[in-house]
mmCIF file of C-alpha atoms in Angstrom:
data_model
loop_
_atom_site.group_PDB
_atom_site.id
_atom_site.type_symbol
_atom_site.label_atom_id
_atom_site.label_comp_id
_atom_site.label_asym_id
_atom_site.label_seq_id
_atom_site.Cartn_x
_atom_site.Cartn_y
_atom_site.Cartn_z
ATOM 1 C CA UNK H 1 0.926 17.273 -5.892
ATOM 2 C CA UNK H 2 -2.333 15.780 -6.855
ATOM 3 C CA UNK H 3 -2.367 12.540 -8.695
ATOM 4 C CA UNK H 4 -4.882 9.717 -9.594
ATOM 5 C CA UNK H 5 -3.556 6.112 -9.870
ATOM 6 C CA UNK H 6 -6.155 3.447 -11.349
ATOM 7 C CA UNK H 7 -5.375 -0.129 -12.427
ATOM 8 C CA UNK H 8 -4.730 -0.415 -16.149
ATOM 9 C CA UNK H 9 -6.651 -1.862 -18.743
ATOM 10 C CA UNK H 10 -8.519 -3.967 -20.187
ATOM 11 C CA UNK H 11 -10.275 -5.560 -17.546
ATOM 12 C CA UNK H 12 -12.316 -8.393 -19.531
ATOM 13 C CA UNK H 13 -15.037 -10.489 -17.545
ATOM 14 C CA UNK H 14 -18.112 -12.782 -18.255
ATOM 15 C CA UNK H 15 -21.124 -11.702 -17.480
ATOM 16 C CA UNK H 16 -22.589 -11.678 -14.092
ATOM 17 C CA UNK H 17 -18.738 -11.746 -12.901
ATOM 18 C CA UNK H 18 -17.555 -9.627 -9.265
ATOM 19 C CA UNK H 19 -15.686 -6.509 -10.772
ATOM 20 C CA UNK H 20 -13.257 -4.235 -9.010
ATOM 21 C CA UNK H 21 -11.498 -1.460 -10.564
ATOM 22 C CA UNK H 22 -8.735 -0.504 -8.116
ATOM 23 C CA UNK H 23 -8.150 3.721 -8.070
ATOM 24 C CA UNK H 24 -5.725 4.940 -5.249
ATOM 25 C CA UNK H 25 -5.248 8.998 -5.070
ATOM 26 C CA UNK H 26 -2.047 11.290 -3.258
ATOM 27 C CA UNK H 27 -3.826 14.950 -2.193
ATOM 28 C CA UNK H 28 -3.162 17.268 0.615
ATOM 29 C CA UNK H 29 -5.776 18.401 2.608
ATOM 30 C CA UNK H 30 -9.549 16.461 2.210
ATOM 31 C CA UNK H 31 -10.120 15.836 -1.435
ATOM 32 C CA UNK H 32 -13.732 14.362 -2.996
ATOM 33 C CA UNK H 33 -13.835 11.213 -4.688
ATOM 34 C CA UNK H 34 -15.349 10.447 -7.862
ATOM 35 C CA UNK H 35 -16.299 7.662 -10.113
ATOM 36 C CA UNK H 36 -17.072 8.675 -13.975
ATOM 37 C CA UNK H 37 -17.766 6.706 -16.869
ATOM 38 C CA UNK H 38 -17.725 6.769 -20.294
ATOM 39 C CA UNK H 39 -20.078 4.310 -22.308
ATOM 40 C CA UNK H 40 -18.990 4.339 -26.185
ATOM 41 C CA UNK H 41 -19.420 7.229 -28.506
ATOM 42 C CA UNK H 42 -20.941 9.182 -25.160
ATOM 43 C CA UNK H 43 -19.323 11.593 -22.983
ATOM 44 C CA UNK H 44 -18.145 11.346 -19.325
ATOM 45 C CA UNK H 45 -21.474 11.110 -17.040
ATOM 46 C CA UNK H 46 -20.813 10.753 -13.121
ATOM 47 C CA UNK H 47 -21.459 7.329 -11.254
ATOM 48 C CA UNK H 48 -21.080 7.910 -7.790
ATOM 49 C CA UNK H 49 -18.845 10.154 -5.154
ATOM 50 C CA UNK H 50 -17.803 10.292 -2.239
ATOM 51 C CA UNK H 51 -16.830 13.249 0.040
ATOM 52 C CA UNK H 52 -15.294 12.159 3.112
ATOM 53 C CA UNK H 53 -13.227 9.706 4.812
ATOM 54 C CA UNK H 54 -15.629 6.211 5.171
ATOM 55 C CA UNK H 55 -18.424 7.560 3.347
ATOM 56 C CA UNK H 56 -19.991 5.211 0.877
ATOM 57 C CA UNK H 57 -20.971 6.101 -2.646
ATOM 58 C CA UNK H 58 -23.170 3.754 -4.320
ATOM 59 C CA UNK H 59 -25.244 3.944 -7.666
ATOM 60 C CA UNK H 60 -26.621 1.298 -10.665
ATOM 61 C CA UNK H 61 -25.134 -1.748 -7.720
ATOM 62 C CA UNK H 62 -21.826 0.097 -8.064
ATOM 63 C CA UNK H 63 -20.291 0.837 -4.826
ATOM 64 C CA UNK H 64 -16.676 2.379 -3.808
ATOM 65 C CA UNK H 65 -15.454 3.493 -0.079
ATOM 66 C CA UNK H 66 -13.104 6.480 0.785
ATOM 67 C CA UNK H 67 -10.852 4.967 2.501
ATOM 68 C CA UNK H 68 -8.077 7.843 3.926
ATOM 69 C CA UNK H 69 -6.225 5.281 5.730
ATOM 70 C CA UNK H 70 -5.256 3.924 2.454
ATOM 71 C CA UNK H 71 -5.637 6.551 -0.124
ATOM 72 C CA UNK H 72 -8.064 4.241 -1.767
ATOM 73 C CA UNK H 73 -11.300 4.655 -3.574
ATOM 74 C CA UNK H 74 -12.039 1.396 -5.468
ATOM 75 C CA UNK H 75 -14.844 0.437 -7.683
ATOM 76 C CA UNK H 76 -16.642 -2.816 -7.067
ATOM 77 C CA UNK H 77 -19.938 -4.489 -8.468
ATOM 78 C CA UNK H 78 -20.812 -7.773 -7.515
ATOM 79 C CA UNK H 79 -22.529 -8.832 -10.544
ATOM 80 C CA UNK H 80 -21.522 -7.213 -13.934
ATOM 81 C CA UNK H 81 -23.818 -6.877 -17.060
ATOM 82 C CA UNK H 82 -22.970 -6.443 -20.947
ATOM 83 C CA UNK H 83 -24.473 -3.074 -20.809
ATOM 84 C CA UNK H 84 -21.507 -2.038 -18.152
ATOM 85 C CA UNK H 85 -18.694 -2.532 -20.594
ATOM 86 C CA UNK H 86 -17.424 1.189 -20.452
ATOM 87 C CA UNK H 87 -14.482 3.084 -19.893
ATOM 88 C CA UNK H 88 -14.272 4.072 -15.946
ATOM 89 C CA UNK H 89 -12.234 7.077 -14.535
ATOM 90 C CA UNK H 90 -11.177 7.340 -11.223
ATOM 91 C CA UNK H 91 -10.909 11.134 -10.421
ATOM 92 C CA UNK H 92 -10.192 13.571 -7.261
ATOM 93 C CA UNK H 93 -11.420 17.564 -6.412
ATOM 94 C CA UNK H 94 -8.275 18.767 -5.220
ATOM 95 C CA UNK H 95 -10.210 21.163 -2.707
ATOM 96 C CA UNK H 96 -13.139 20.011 -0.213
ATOM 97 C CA UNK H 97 -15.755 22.655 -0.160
ATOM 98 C CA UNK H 98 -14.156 25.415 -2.480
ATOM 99 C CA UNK H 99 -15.465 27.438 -5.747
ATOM 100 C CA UNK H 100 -14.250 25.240 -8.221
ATOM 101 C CA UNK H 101 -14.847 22.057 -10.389
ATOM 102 C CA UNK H 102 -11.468 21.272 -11.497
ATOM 103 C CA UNK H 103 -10.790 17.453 -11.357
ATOM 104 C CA UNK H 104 -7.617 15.513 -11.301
ATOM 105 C CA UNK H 105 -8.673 12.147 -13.458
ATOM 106 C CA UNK H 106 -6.820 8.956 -13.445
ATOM 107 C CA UNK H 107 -5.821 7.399 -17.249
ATOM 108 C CA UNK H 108 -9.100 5.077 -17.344
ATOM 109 C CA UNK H 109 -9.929 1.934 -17.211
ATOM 110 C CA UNK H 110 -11.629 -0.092 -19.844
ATOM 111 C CA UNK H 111 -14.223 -2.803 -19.022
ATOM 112 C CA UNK H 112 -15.230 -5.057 -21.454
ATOM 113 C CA UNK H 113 -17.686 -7.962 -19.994
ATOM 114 C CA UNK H 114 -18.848 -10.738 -22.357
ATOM 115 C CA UNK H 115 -21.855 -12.761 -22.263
ATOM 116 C CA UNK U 1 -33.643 18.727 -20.784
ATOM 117 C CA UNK U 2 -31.204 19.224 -23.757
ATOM 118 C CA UNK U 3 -26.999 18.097 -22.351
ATOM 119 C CA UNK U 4 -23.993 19.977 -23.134
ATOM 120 C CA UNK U 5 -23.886 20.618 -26.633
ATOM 121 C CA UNK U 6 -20.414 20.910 -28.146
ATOM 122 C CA UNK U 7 -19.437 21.873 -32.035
ATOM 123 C CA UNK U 8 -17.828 21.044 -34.599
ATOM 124 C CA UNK U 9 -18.055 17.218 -33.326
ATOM 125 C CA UNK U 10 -15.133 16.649 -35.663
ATOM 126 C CA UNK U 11 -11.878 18.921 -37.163
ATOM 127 C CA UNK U 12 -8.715 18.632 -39.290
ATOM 128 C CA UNK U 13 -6.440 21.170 -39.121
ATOM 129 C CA UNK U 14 -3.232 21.565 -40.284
ATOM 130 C CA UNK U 15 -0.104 22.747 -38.029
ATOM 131 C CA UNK U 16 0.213 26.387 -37.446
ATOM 132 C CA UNK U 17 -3.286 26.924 -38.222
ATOM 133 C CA UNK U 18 -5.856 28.236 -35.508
ATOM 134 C CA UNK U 19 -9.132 26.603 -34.180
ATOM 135 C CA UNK U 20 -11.986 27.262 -32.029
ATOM 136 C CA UNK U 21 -14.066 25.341 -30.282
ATOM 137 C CA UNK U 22 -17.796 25.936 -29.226
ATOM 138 C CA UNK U 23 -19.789 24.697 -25.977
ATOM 139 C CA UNK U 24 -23.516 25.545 -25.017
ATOM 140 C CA UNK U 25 -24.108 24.036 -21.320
ATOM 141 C CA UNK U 26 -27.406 22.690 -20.305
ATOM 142 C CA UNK U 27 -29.818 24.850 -19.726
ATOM 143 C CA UNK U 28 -29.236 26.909 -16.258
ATOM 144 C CA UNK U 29 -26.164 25.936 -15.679
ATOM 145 C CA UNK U 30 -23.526 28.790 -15.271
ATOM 146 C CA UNK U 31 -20.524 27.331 -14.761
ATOM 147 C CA UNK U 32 -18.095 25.772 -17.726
ATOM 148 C CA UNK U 33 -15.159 23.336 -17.852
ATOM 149 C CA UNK U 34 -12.968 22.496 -20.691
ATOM 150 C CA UNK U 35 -11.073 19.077 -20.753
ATOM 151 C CA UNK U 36 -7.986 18.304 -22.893
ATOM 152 C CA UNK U 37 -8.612 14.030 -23.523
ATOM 153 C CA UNK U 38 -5.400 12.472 -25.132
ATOM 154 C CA UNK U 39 -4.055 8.246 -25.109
ATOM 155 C CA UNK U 40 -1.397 9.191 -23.384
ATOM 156 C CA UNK U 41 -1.969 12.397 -20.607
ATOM 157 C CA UNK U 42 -5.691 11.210 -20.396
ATOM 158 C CA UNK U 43 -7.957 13.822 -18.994
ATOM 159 C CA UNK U 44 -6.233 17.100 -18.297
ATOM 160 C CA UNK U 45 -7.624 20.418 -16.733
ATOM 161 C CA UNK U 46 -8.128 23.250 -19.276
ATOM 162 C CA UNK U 47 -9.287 25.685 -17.901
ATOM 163 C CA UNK U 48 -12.929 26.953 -16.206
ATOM 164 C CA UNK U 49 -15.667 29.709 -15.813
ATOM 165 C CA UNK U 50 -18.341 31.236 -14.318
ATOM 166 C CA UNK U 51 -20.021 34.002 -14.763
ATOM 167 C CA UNK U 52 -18.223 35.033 -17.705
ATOM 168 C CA UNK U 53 -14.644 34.769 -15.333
ATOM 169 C CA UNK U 54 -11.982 32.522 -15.858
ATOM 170 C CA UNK U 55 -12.032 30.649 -11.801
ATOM 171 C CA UNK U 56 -9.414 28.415 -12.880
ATOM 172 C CA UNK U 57 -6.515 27.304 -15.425
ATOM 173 C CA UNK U 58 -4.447 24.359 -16.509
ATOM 174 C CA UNK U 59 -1.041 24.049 -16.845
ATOM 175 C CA UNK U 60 -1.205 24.815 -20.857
ATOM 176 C CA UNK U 61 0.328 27.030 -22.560
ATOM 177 C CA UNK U 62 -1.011 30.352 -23.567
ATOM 178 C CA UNK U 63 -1.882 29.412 -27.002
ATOM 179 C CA UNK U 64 -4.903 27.944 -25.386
ATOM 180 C CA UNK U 65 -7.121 30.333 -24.146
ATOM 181 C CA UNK U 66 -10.978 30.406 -23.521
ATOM 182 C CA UNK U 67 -14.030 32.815 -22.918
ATOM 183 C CA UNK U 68 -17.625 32.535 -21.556
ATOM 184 C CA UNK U 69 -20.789 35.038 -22.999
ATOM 185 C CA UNK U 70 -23.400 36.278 -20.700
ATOM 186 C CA UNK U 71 -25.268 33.371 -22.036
ATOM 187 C CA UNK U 72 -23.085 30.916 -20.500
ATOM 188 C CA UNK U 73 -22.093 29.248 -23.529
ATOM 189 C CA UNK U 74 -18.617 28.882 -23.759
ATOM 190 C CA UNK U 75 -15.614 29.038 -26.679
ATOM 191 C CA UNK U 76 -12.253 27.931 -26.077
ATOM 192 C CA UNK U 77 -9.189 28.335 -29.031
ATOM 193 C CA UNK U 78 -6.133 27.558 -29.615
ATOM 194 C CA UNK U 79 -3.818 29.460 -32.177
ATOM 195 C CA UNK U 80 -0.428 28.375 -33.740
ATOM 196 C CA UNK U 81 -1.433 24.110 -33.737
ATOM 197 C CA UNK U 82 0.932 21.529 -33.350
ATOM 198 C CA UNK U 83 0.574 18.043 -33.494
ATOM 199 C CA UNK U 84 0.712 17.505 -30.029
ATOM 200 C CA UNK U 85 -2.907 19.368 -29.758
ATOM 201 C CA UNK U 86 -4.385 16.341 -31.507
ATOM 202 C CA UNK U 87 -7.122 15.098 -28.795
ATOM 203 C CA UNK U 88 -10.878 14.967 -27.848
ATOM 204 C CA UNK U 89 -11.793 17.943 -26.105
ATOM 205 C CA UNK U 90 -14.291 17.950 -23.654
ATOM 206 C CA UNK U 91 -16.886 20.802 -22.595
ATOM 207 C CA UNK U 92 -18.496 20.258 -18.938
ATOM 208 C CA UNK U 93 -21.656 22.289 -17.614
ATOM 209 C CA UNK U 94 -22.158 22.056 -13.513
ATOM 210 C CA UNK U 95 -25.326 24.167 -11.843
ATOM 211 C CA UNK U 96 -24.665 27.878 -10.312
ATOM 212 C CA UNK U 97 -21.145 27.479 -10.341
ATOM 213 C CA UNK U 98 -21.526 25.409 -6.930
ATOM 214 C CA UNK U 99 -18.784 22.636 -6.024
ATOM 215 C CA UNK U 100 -20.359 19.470 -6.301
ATOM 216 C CA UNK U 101 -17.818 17.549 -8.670
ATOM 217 C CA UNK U 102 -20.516 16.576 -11.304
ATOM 218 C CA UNK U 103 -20.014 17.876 -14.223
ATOM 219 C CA UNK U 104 -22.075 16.759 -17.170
ATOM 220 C CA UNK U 105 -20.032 16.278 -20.067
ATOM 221 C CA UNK U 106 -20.444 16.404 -24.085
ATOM 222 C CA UNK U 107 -19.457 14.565 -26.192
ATOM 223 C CA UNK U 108 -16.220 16.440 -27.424
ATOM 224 C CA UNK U 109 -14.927 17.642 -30.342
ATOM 225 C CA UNK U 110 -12.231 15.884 -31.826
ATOM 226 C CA UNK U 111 -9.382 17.408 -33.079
ATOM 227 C CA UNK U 112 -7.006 16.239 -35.484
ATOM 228 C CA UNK U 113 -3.720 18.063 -36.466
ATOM 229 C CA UNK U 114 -1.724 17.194 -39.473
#
């Protein structure tokens, strides 16, 4: 079946620290790729996606690169701020193309970054 | 632009007892999600709809059931509560009903069953 694997928690840096959140995915066919997070007392807002193999998705100097080869879809920044400390969801659309918005989430990840 | 707008933000119920659960989507958006958010299964699939048609469903069981009005907003319930159905739940709006994979999210409604 479908299934989202991310790294667990907490990930605790200092500021201006490299980040990577590690998020690995099993899917038939040609799933998207998403990135969500969830800043504190706020709902789940999207960061960045990608939707095929080697494509790139890239937002706020987040970045993360579908990699089939690997079934990999990690999260990196190379310089975190307070103001990213968040919870971050790794998550999969089990069909490429099709009418529907179900997701398949991984458990989260907390970031915490300190100044 | 007003976001997804969910109520109650906040619920105690007692098990046995019934609930339901209210979403309005942003404006112009047709399409509705529902998210079940717990520590331990995270973010599980409810169930979703357009158009005032369920497209999709979870693997819950029936005592969780939803609807959409011609106004898009959205209600989901759940009768007979048990403990287990303690969680945040989690209303989603997307545009037209079109797969993009971004759904905006509210902020929940948390649920708590004694």
């Amino acid at each position: 079946g479908n299934s989202v694997t991310q790294m667990e928690g907490p990930v605790t840096l200092s500021e201006e620290a490299f980040l990577t959140i590690n998020c690995t995915y099993t899917a038939t066919g040609y799933p998207s790729l998403f990135w969500y997070v969830q800043y504190p007392g706020e709902g789940l807002q999207l960061l960045l996606k990608a939707t095929k193999a080697d494509d790139k998705g890239s937002n706020k100097g987040f970045e993360a690169t579908y990699r089939k080869e690997t079934t990999s879809f990690h999260l990196e920044k190379g310089s975190v701020q307070v103001s990213d400390s968040a919870v971050y969801f790794c998550a999969l659309s089990p069909t490429y193309g099709g009418a529907t918005n179900k997701l398949i989430f991984g458990t989260g990840t907390l970031l915490a970054v300190q100044p | 632009k007003a976001g997804v707008t969910q109520t109650p933000r906040y619920l105690i119920k007692t098990r046995g007892q019934q609930v339901t659960l209210s979403c309005s989507p942003i404006s112009g958006h047709r399409s509705v999600s529902w998210y079940q958010q717990t520590p331990g299964q995270g973010l599980q699939f409810l169930f979703e709809y357009f158009s005032e048609t369920q497209r999709n469903k979870g693997n819950f069981p029936g005592r969780f059931s939803g609807r959409q009005f011609s106004n898009s907003r959205s209600e989901m319930n759940v009768s007979t509560l048990e403990l287990g159905d303690s969680a945040l739940y989690l209303c989603a709006s997307t545009a037209r009903g079109q797969f993009t994979g971004e759904l905006f999210f509210g902020e929940g409604s948390r649920l708590t069953v004694l």
